[in-house]
mmCIF file of C-alpha atoms and ligand atoms in Angstrom:
data_model
loop_
_atom_site.group_PDB
_atom_site.id
_atom_site.type_symbol
_atom_site.label_atom_id
_atom_site.label_comp_id
_atom_site.label_asym_id
_atom_site.label_seq_id
_atom_site.Cartn_x
_atom_site.Cartn_y
_atom_site.Cartn_z
ATOM 1 C CA UNK L 254 -31.666 28.430 -15.166
ATOM 2 C CA UNK L 255 -30.279 31.981 -15.250
ATOM 3 C CA UNK L 256 -27.330 30.844 -13.151
ATOM 4 C CA UNK L 257 -26.637 28.035 -15.601
ATOM 5 C CA UNK L 258 -26.742 30.448 -18.527
ATOM 6 C CA UNK L 259 -24.416 32.878 -16.750
ATOM 7 C CA UNK L 260 -22.017 30.029 -16.106
ATOM 8 C CA UNK L 261 -22.106 28.892 -19.749
ATOM 9 C CA UNK L 262 -21.491 32.443 -20.958
ATOM 10 C CA UNK L 263 -18.530 32.899 -18.633
ATOM 11 C CA UNK L 264 -16.404 30.330 -20.455
ATOM 12 C CA UNK L 265 -13.615 31.946 -22.426
ATOM 13 C CA UNK L 266 -13.947 32.192 -26.206
ATOM 14 C CA UNK L 267 -13.071 34.413 -29.119
ATOM 15 C CA UNK L 268 -15.763 35.763 -31.452
ATOM 16 C CA UNK L 269 -15.378 34.398 -34.961
ATOM 17 C CA UNK L 270 -18.801 33.817 -36.479
ATOM 18 C CA UNK L 271 -22.165 35.505 -36.776
ATOM 19 C CA UNK L 272 -24.640 34.135 -34.238
ATOM 20 C CA UNK L 273 -27.387 33.177 -33.759
ATOM 21 C CA UNK L 274 -27.558 31.373 -37.074
ATOM 22 C CA UNK L 275 -30.940 31.545 -38.854
ATOM 23 C CA UNK L 276 -33.650 29.008 -38.053
ATOM 24 C CA UNK L 277 -36.547 28.628 -40.470
ATOM 25 C CA UNK L 278 -39.111 26.220 -41.902
ATOM 26 C CA UNK L 279 -38.319 23.990 -44.851
ATOM 27 C CA UNK L 280 -41.769 24.182 -46.372
ATOM 28 C CA UNK L 281 -41.245 22.070 -49.466
ATOM 29 C CA UNK L 282 -39.841 19.226 -47.364
ATOM 30 C CA UNK L 283 -42.885 19.577 -45.076
ATOM 31 C CA UNK L 284 -45.176 19.295 -48.099
ATOM 32 C CA UNK L 285 -43.186 16.388 -49.527
ATOM 33 C CA UNK L 286 -43.420 14.483 -46.223
ATOM 34 C CA UNK L 287 -46.872 15.734 -45.272
ATOM 35 C CA UNK L 288 -45.430 16.509 -41.833
ATOM 36 C CA UNK L 289 -44.922 19.814 -40.060
ATOM 37 C CA UNK L 290 -43.299 21.766 -38.653
ATOM 38 C CA UNK L 291 -39.792 20.931 -39.849
ATOM 39 C CA UNK L 292 -37.135 23.561 -39.239
ATOM 40 C CA UNK L 293 -33.561 23.919 -40.362
ATOM 41 C CA UNK L 294 -30.906 25.542 -38.165
ATOM 42 C CA UNK L 295 -28.493 27.165 -40.595
ATOM 43 C CA UNK L 296 -25.086 26.354 -39.187
ATOM 44 C CA UNK L 297 -23.955 26.267 -42.803
ATOM 45 C CA UNK L 298 -24.177 30.062 -42.416
ATOM 46 C CA UNK L 299 -21.853 30.641 -39.459
ATOM 47 C CA UNK L 300 -20.379 33.677 -41.177
ATOM 48 C CA UNK L 301 -16.744 32.821 -41.898
ATOM 49 C CA UNK L 302 -15.338 31.127 -45.001
ATOM 50 C CA UNK L 303 -17.701 28.485 -46.381
ATOM 51 C CA UNK L 304 -19.374 28.259 -42.940
ATOM 52 C CA UNK L 305 -20.167 25.195 -40.890
ATOM 53 C CA UNK L 306 -20.139 23.754 -37.397
ATOM 54 C CA UNK L 307 -16.399 24.048 -36.816
ATOM 55 C CA UNK L 308 -16.663 27.839 -36.432
ATOM 56 C CA UNK L 309 -18.549 27.268 -33.178
ATOM 57 C CA UNK L 310 -15.836 24.859 -31.992
ATOM 58 C CA UNK L 311 -13.016 27.160 -33.042
ATOM 59 C CA UNK L 312 -14.398 30.041 -30.976
ATOM 60 C CA UNK L 313 -13.552 28.036 -27.852
ATOM 61 C CA UNK L 314 -10.442 26.222 -29.078
ATOM 62 C CA UNK L 315 -8.778 29.336 -30.472
ATOM 63 C CA UNK L 316 -9.996 31.261 -27.416
ATOM 64 C CA UNK L 317 -7.880 28.809 -25.427
ATOM 65 C CA UNK L 318 -4.962 29.233 -27.863
ATOM 66 C CA UNK L 319 -5.052 33.027 -27.521
ATOM 67 C CA UNK L 320 -5.176 32.775 -23.752
ATOM 68 C CA UNK L 321 -1.949 30.776 -23.983
ATOM 69 C CA UNK L 322 -0.418 33.456 -26.234
ATOM 70 C CA UNK L 323 -0.081 31.076 -29.158
ATOM 71 C CA UNK L 324 0.990 32.605 -32.451
ATOM 72 C CA UNK L 325 0.656 29.623 -34.774
ATOM 73 C CA UNK L 326 -1.973 26.923 -35.108
ATOM 74 C CA UNK L 327 -1.381 23.376 -36.355
ATOM 75 C CA UNK L 328 -4.432 21.542 -37.671
ATOM 76 C CA UNK L 329 -4.638 18.206 -39.441
ATOM 77 C CA UNK L 330 -7.141 16.254 -41.463
ATOM 78 C CA UNK L 331 -7.879 14.566 -44.767
ATOM 79 C CA UNK L 332 -7.597 16.616 -47.971
ATOM 80 C CA UNK L 333 -11.163 17.932 -47.952
ATOM 81 C CA UNK L 334 -11.269 18.544 -44.192
ATOM 82 C CA UNK L 335 -13.744 21.302 -43.345
ATOM 83 C CA UNK L 336 -11.941 21.836 -40.040
ATOM 84 C CA UNK L 337 -8.639 22.620 -41.783
ATOM 85 C CA UNK L 338 -10.184 25.242 -44.068
ATOM 86 C CA UNK L 339 -12.249 26.884 -41.348
ATOM 87 C CA UNK L 340 -9.189 26.992 -39.076
ATOM 88 C CA UNK L 341 -7.298 28.737 -41.880
ATOM 89 C CA UNK L 342 -10.139 31.296 -42.196
ATOM 90 C CA UNK L 343 -10.191 31.871 -38.437
ATOM 91 C CA UNK L 344 -6.396 32.286 -38.332
ATOM 92 C CA UNK L 345 -6.608 34.884 -41.116
ATOM 93 C CA UNK L 346 -9.155 36.813 -39.075
ATOM 94 C CA UNK L 347 -7.135 36.558 -35.844
ATOM 95 C CA UNK L 348 -3.718 37.197 -37.403
ATOM 96 C CA UNK L 349 -2.332 33.766 -36.473
ATOM 97 C CA UNK L 350 -0.062 31.598 -38.623
ATOM 98 C CA UNK L 351 -1.769 28.418 -39.799
ATOM 99 C CA UNK L 352 -0.155 25.093 -40.687
ATOM 100 C CA UNK L 353 -2.266 22.358 -42.254
ATOM 101 C CA UNK L 354 -1.157 18.721 -42.217
ATOM 102 C CA UNK L 355 -2.921 16.375 -44.639
ATOM 103 C CA UNK L 356 -2.756 12.665 -45.045
ATOM 104 C CA UNK L 357 -3.142 12.344 -48.793
ATOM 105 C CA UNK L 358 -1.268 13.399 -51.903
ATOM 106 C CA UNK L 359 -1.387 16.891 -53.353
ATOM 107 C CA UNK L 360 -3.730 16.690 -56.343
ATOM 108 C CA UNK L 361 -2.812 18.287 -59.668
ATOM 109 C CA UNK L 362 -5.863 20.514 -59.554
ATOM 110 C CA UNK L 363 -6.751 22.107 -56.230
ATOM 111 C CA UNK L 364 -10.495 21.924 -55.779
ATOM 112 C CA UNK L 365 -13.044 22.446 -53.004
ATOM 113 C CA UNK L 366 -11.478 23.175 -49.634
ATOM 114 C CA UNK L 367 -7.949 22.778 -51.035
ATOM 115 C CA UNK L 368 -8.504 25.733 -53.355
ATOM 116 C CA UNK L 369 -9.720 27.820 -50.414
ATOM 117 C CA UNK L 370 -6.638 26.856 -48.352
ATOM 118 C CA UNK L 371 -4.424 27.884 -51.257
ATOM 119 C CA UNK L 372 -6.184 31.251 -51.618
ATOM 120 C CA UNK L 373 -5.716 31.833 -47.883
ATOM 121 C CA UNK L 374 -1.988 31.225 -48.327
ATOM 122 C CA UNK L 375 -1.533 28.824 -45.437
ATOM 123 C CA UNK L 376 1.360 26.372 -45.387
ATOM 124 C CA UNK L 377 0.056 22.897 -46.224
ATOM 125 C CA UNK L 378 1.896 19.613 -45.826
ATOM 126 C CA UNK L 379 0.798 16.628 -47.919
ATOM 127 C CA UNK L 380 2.059 13.447 -46.290
ATOM 128 C CA UNK L 381 0.751 10.963 -48.845
ATOM 129 C CA UNK L 382 -1.032 7.745 -48.076
ATOM 130 C CA UNK L 383 -0.415 7.415 -44.319
ATOM 131 C CA UNK L 384 -2.664 6.728 -41.338
ATOM 132 C CA UNK L 385 -3.734 9.097 -38.583
ATOM 133 C CA UNK L 386 -1.097 7.788 -36.192
ATOM 134 C CA UNK L 387 1.757 8.736 -38.540
ATOM 135 C CA UNK L 388 0.072 12.025 -39.267
ATOM 136 C CA UNK L 389 0.041 12.754 -35.522
ATOM 137 C CA UNK L 390 3.782 11.975 -35.325
ATOM 138 C CA UNK L 391 4.418 14.547 -38.055
ATOM 139 C CA UNK L 392 2.293 17.091 -36.181
ATOM 140 C CA UNK L 393 4.351 16.565 -32.999
ATOM 141 C CA UNK L 394 7.550 16.969 -34.969
ATOM 142 C CA UNK L 395 6.280 20.165 -36.620
ATOM 143 C CA UNK L 396 5.342 21.466 -33.168
ATOM 144 C CA UNK L 397 8.917 20.925 -31.933
ATOM 145 C CA UNK L 398 10.419 22.542 -35.031
ATOM 146 C CA UNK L 399 8.237 25.656 -34.594
ATOM 147 C CA UNK L 400 9.199 25.815 -30.909
ATOM 148 C CA UNK L 401 12.872 25.768 -31.837
ATOM 149 C CA UNK L 402 12.230 28.687 -34.196
ATOM 150 C CA UNK L 403 10.955 30.642 -31.204
ATOM 151 C CA UNK L 404 7.271 30.314 -32.068
ATOM 152 C CA UNK L 405 4.483 29.405 -29.646
ATOM 153 C CA UNK L 406 2.471 26.804 -31.558
ATOM 154 C CA UNK L 407 -0.887 25.243 -30.598
ATOM 155 C CA UNK L 408 -2.210 21.905 -31.866
ATOM 156 C CA UNK L 409 -5.907 21.381 -32.594
ATOM 157 C CA UNK L 410 -6.527 17.844 -31.351
ATOM 158 C CA UNK L 411 -8.946 15.133 -32.435
ATOM 159 C CA UNK L 412 -10.679 16.976 -35.278
ATOM 160 C CA UNK L 413 -11.789 19.643 -32.758
ATOM 161 C CA UNK L 414 -14.120 17.049 -31.178
ATOM 162 C CA UNK L 415 -12.991 17.866 -27.641
ATOM 163 C CA UNK L 416 -14.702 19.367 -24.609
ATOM 164 C CA UNK L 417 -13.789 22.904 -25.669
ATOM 165 C CA UNK L 418 -14.797 22.207 -29.264
ATOM 166 C CA UNK L 419 -18.154 20.843 -28.131
ATOM 167 C CA UNK L 420 -18.904 23.969 -26.070
ATOM 168 C CA UNK L 421 -20.023 25.646 -29.292
ATOM 169 C CA UNK L 422 -22.991 23.296 -29.500
ATOM 170 C CA UNK L 423 -23.994 23.917 -25.915
ATOM 171 C CA UNK L 424 -24.561 27.475 -27.163
ATOM 172 C CA UNK L 425 -26.485 26.203 -30.169
ATOM 173 C CA UNK L 426 -29.061 24.688 -27.792
ATOM 174 C CA UNK L 427 -29.409 28.046 -26.043
ATOM 175 C CA UNK L 428 -29.969 29.671 -29.432
ATOM 176 C CA UNK L 429 -32.668 27.176 -30.386
ATOM 177 C CA UNK L 430 -34.426 27.687 -27.043
ATOM 178 C CA UNK L 431 -34.353 31.471 -27.490
ATOM 179 C CA UNK L 432 -35.407 31.369 -31.146
ATOM 180 C CA UNK L 433 -38.275 29.016 -30.278
ATOM 181 C CA UNK L 434 -39.497 31.381 -27.561
ATOM 182 C CA UNK L 435 -39.175 34.525 -29.653
ATOM 183 C CA UNK L 436 -41.031 33.059 -32.613
ATOM 184 C CA UNK L 437 -43.401 30.717 -30.813
ATOM 185 C CA UNK L 438 -42.003 27.600 -32.425
ATOM 186 C CA UNK L 439 -42.798 24.083 -31.310
ATOM 187 C CA UNK L 440 -39.564 22.093 -31.477
ATOM 188 C CA UNK L 441 -39.512 18.640 -29.890
ATOM 189 C CA UNK L 442 -36.695 16.826 -31.664
ATOM 190 C CA UNK L 443 -33.293 17.917 -32.943
ATOM 191 C CA UNK L 444 -31.346 16.063 -35.666
ATOM 192 C CA UNK L 445 -27.585 16.333 -36.116
ATOM 193 C CA UNK L 446 -24.700 14.269 -37.504
ATOM 194 C CA UNK L 447 -22.282 12.278 -35.355
ATOM 195 C CA UNK L 448 -18.732 11.881 -36.628
ATOM 196 C CA UNK L 449 -16.292 11.905 -33.714
ATOM 197 C CA UNK L 450 -19.169 13.144 -31.588
ATOM 198 C CA UNK L 451 -18.227 16.753 -30.839
ATOM 199 C CA UNK L 452 -21.397 18.349 -32.192
ATOM 200 C CA UNK L 453 -23.512 15.599 -30.624
ATOM 201 C CA UNK L 454 -21.912 15.951 -27.178
ATOM 202 C CA UNK L 455 -22.389 19.715 -27.116
ATOM 203 C CA UNK L 456 -26.050 19.323 -28.036
ATOM 204 C CA UNK L 457 -26.641 16.532 -25.522
ATOM 205 C CA UNK L 458 -24.903 18.367 -22.687
ATOM 206 C CA UNK L 459 -26.515 21.722 -23.510
ATOM 207 C CA UNK L 460 -29.923 20.095 -23.690
ATOM 208 C CA UNK L 461 -29.472 18.293 -20.353
ATOM 209 C CA UNK L 462 -28.030 21.258 -18.490
ATOM 210 C CA UNK L 463 -30.886 23.476 -19.734
ATOM 211 C CA UNK L 464 -33.646 21.148 -18.569
ATOM 212 C CA UNK L 465 -33.948 18.709 -21.519
ATOM 213 C CA UNK L 466 -36.416 20.667 -23.657
ATOM 214 C CA UNK L 467 -35.595 18.508 -26.701
ATOM 215 C CA UNK L 468 -34.859 14.975 -27.740
ATOM 216 C CA UNK L 469 -31.523 14.878 -29.582
ATOM 217 C CA UNK L 470 -31.246 12.428 -32.500
ATOM 218 C CA UNK L 471 -27.647 11.770 -33.468
ATOM 219 C CA UNK L 472 -27.248 10.204 -36.891
ATOM 220 C CA UNK L 473 -23.889 8.441 -36.963
ATOM 221 C CA UNK L 474 -22.010 9.064 -40.211
ATOM 222 C CA UNK L 475 -18.887 7.211 -39.150
ATOM 223 C CA UNK L 476 -18.845 4.668 -36.318
ATOM 224 C CA UNK L 477 -21.098 1.942 -35.016
ATOM 225 C CA UNK L 478 -23.346 2.975 -32.161
ATOM 226 C CA UNK L 479 -21.172 1.582 -29.367
ATOM 227 C CA UNK L 480 -17.999 3.378 -30.445
ATOM 228 C CA UNK L 481 -19.780 6.698 -31.027
ATOM 229 C CA UNK L 482 -21.549 6.371 -27.665
ATOM 230 C CA UNK L 483 -18.205 5.877 -25.905
ATOM 231 C CA UNK L 484 -16.735 8.906 -27.684
ATOM 232 C CA UNK L 485 -19.725 10.998 -26.693
ATOM 233 C CA UNK L 486 -19.538 10.015 -23.018
ATOM 234 C CA UNK L 487 -15.830 10.858 -22.973
ATOM 235 C CA UNK L 488 -16.524 14.340 -24.361
ATOM 236 C CA UNK L 489 -19.528 14.761 -22.035
ATOM 237 C CA UNK L 490 -17.295 14.247 -19.013
ATOM 238 C CA UNK L 491 -14.834 16.824 -20.403
ATOM 239 C CA UNK L 492 -17.757 19.234 -20.798
ATOM 240 C CA UNK L 493 -18.931 18.597 -17.254
ATOM 241 C CA UNK L 494 -15.543 19.558 -15.869
ATOM 242 C CA UNK L 495 -15.104 22.593 -18.167
ATOM 243 C CA UNK L 496 -18.503 24.006 -17.226
ATOM 244 C CA UNK L 497 -18.425 22.703 -13.663
ATOM 245 C CA UNK L 498 -21.962 21.361 -13.824
ATOM 246 C CA UNK L 499 -22.141 17.550 -13.736
ATOM 247 C CA UNK L 500 -25.261 15.886 -15.131
ATOM 248 C CA UNK L 501 -25.144 12.349 -13.660
ATOM 249 C CA UNK L 502 -28.134 10.271 -14.866
ATOM 250 C CA UNK L 503 -30.000 13.175 -16.348
ATOM 251 C CA UNK L 504 -29.024 12.149 -19.880
ATOM 252 C CA UNK L 505 -31.620 9.364 -19.657
ATOM 253 C CA UNK L 506 -33.900 9.288 -22.679
ATOM 254 C CA UNK L 507 -32.850 12.750 -23.820
ATOM 255 C CA UNK L 508 -30.933 11.442 -26.830
ATOM 256 C CA UNK L 509 -30.765 8.579 -29.296
ATOM 257 C CA UNK L 510 -27.825 7.459 -31.373
ATOM 258 C CA UNK L 511 -28.800 5.939 -34.708
ATOM 259 C CA UNK L 512 -26.180 4.119 -36.757
ATOM 260 C CA UNK L 513 -28.496 2.789 -39.421
ATOM 261 C CA UNK L 514 -27.710 5.388 -42.087
ATOM 262 C CA UNK L 515 -23.908 5.429 -41.909
ATOM 263 C CA UNK L 516 -23.261 2.988 -44.750
ATOM 264 C CA UNK L 517 -19.685 1.755 -44.363
ATOM 265 C CA UNK L 518 -18.670 4.788 -42.318
ATOM 266 C CA UNK L 519 -16.922 8.117 -42.789
ATOM 267 C CA UNK L 520 -16.744 9.269 -46.372
ATOM 268 C CA UNK L 521 -18.469 6.051 -47.508
ATOM 269 C CA UNK L 522 -21.667 7.272 -49.054
ATOM 270 C CA UNK L 523 -24.794 5.246 -49.683
ATOM 271 C CA UNK L 524 -27.232 5.108 -52.591
ATOM 272 C CA UNK L 525 -29.721 7.152 -50.531
ATOM 273 C CA UNK L 526 -27.137 9.726 -49.439
ATOM 274 C CA UNK L 527 -25.985 10.311 -53.041
ATOM 275 C CA UNK L 528 -29.574 10.763 -54.133
ATOM 276 C CA UNK L 529 -30.491 13.248 -51.397
ATOM 277 C CA UNK L 530 -27.503 15.479 -52.269
ATOM 278 C CA UNK L 531 -29.335 16.034 -55.574
ATOM 279 C CA UNK L 532 -32.927 16.027 -54.293
ATOM 280 C CA UNK L 533 -32.714 18.301 -51.229
ATOM 281 C CA UNK L 534 -31.398 21.405 -53.056
ATOM 282 C CA UNK L 535 -34.133 20.969 -55.675
ATOM 283 C CA UNK L 536 -36.700 21.340 -52.897
ATOM 284 C CA UNK L 537 -35.115 24.105 -50.810
ATOM 285 C CA UNK L 538 -32.259 25.756 -52.734
ATOM 286 C CA UNK L 539 -29.903 24.708 -49.931
ATOM 287 C CA UNK L 540 -26.933 22.474 -50.730
ATOM 288 C CA UNK L 541 -25.809 19.598 -48.509
ATOM 289 C CA UNK L 542 -22.546 17.671 -48.818
ATOM 290 C CA UNK L 543 -22.240 13.916 -48.916
ATOM 291 C CA UNK L 544 -20.215 13.032 -45.797
ATOM 292 C CA UNK L 545 -22.304 14.352 -42.919
ATOM 293 C CA UNK L 546 -25.500 16.153 -43.869
ATOM 294 C CA UNK L 547 -26.751 13.829 -46.591
ATOM 295 C CA UNK L 548 -26.974 10.952 -44.099
ATOM 296 C CA UNK L 549 -28.774 13.105 -41.528
ATOM 297 C CA UNK L 550 -31.395 14.201 -44.042
ATOM 298 C CA UNK L 551 -31.814 10.600 -45.226
ATOM 299 C CA UNK L 552 -32.337 9.550 -41.598
ATOM 300 C CA UNK L 553 -34.756 12.355 -40.803
ATOM 301 C CA UNK L 554 -36.896 11.617 -43.870
ATOM 302 C CA UNK L 555 -36.907 7.882 -43.189
ATOM 303 C CA UNK L 556 -37.853 8.357 -39.529
ATOM 304 C CA UNK L 557 -40.697 10.710 -40.467
ATOM 305 C CA UNK L 558 -41.963 8.174 -43.001
ATOM 306 C CA UNK L 559 -41.844 5.446 -40.344
ATOM 307 C CA UNK L 560 -43.651 7.688 -37.805
ATOM 308 C CA UNK L 561 -40.706 7.475 -35.413
ATOM 309 C CA UNK L 562 -40.767 11.195 -34.545
ATOM 310 C CA UNK L 563 -43.102 13.440 -32.563
ATOM 311 C CA UNK L 564 -43.836 17.148 -32.826
ATOM 312 C CA UNK L 565 -41.729 19.846 -34.427
ATOM 313 C CA UNK L 566 -38.356 18.813 -35.827
ATOM 314 C CA UNK L 567 -35.169 20.830 -36.185
ATOM 315 C CA UNK L 568 -32.406 19.660 -38.505
ATOM 316 C CA UNK L 569 -29.027 21.245 -37.784
ATOM 317 C CA UNK L 570 -27.213 21.842 -41.083
ATOM 318 C CA UNK L 571 -23.525 21.605 -40.168
ATOM 319 C CA UNK L 572 -22.177 23.018 -43.434
ATOM 320 C CA UNK L 573 -19.203 21.503 -45.208
ATOM 321 C CA UNK L 574 -19.993 23.278 -48.477
ATOM 322 C CA UNK L 575 -16.329 23.459 -49.524
ATOM 323 C CA UNK L 576 -16.021 19.685 -49.618
ATOM 324 C CA UNK L 577 -19.020 19.192 -51.941
ATOM 325 C CA UNK L 578 -16.986 20.314 -54.966
ATOM 326 C CA UNK L 579 -14.818 17.215 -54.880
ATOM 327 C CA UNK L 580 -17.411 14.623 -53.882
ATOM 328 C CA UNK L 581 -18.817 13.631 -57.259
HETATM 329 C C1 LIG K 856 -16.720 17.948 -38.501
HETATM 330 C C2 LIG K 856 -18.074 18.023 -39.072
HETATM 331 C C3 LIG K 856 -19.198 17.509 -38.372
HETATM 332 C C4 LIG K 856 -19.233 16.916 -36.991
HETATM 333 O O1 LIG K 856 -18.349 16.100 -36.533
HETATM 334 P P1 LIG K 856 -18.208 15.615 -35.027
HETATM 335 O O2 LIG K 856 -16.839 15.059 -35.036
HETATM 336 O O3 LIG K 856 -19.226 14.597 -34.786
HETATM 337 O O4 LIG K 856 -18.348 16.802 -34.159
HETATM 338 C C5 LIG K 856 -20.436 17.611 -38.961
HETATM 339 N N1 LIG K 856 -20.605 18.193 -40.165
HETATM 340 C C6 LIG K 856 -19.587 18.710 -40.852
HETATM 341 C C7 LIG K 856 -19.859 19.339 -42.166
HETATM 342 C C8 LIG K 856 -18.279 18.645 -40.327
HETATM 343 O O5 LIG K 856 -17.259 19.181 -41.014
#
């Protein structure tokens, strides 16, 4: 195990956040469900900007960019993309130029993450109502233009849901193992959202490579089970080659992908997800947004009520606070 940990720690990254993130009980949810223990892992408090999971991913992705002597970062996403804002925060800290490419029109009033991007002074491009393919063409063109200006640009691909991006969540598993040991916690099952599958892959790989101490429950917020599963296995194989430790077969039964709470997919909320955005903070004083975390909490509560879980539970709050301000 020590060898594995040494190997994981040897992979290049740049320090951006404050880790480990806190892990604590959510007592009022325990009382409400008459089930304990239930813990929350506070990745909404990763220590940069509005916080969130992408800080873990950016430590590895921007670590790679710095190793390649990049001086400018190109990131793309929808208007309220948490990745775009957190990349802008990280670039401020590292002294890199940041270019944000949005599909969507510039709104009259900048709110949520768009306000934060504006305060950070990054250059944002609003491409209007186009799809991700056309957005990618613009990104490639911007890359060439920056090259011609003598810059050394770096593109963040696939919403940071890549092997390097997922490495951050391999570390999160190590943190949970250590925090459990230090505080004598009994954690059996971990809950996290699945969008493109970056967070999920890091957790699944980290769990497997460290002896499968947990069962990982991935609540899909975007795709049907089959598509998300394929994405995850693609990222898992990237992780295996980055770390150099293949898992072959050992993923068996160590994770479940649940697509029952996704509604109509990404950004398409459900009656239950809207309700929990209002109910959860009333219990714990912790806000959740309505694209990722609301669906995870809905799933966790429903699975507890249906007795589909065993032992201590740990919900990973992936942040996204900036986006909440434009969701209702
Ligand atoms: C990007 C993001 C995720 C995870 O997405 P994956 O693509 O599955 O890694 C989860 N929560 C928030 C708040 C995010 O911004």
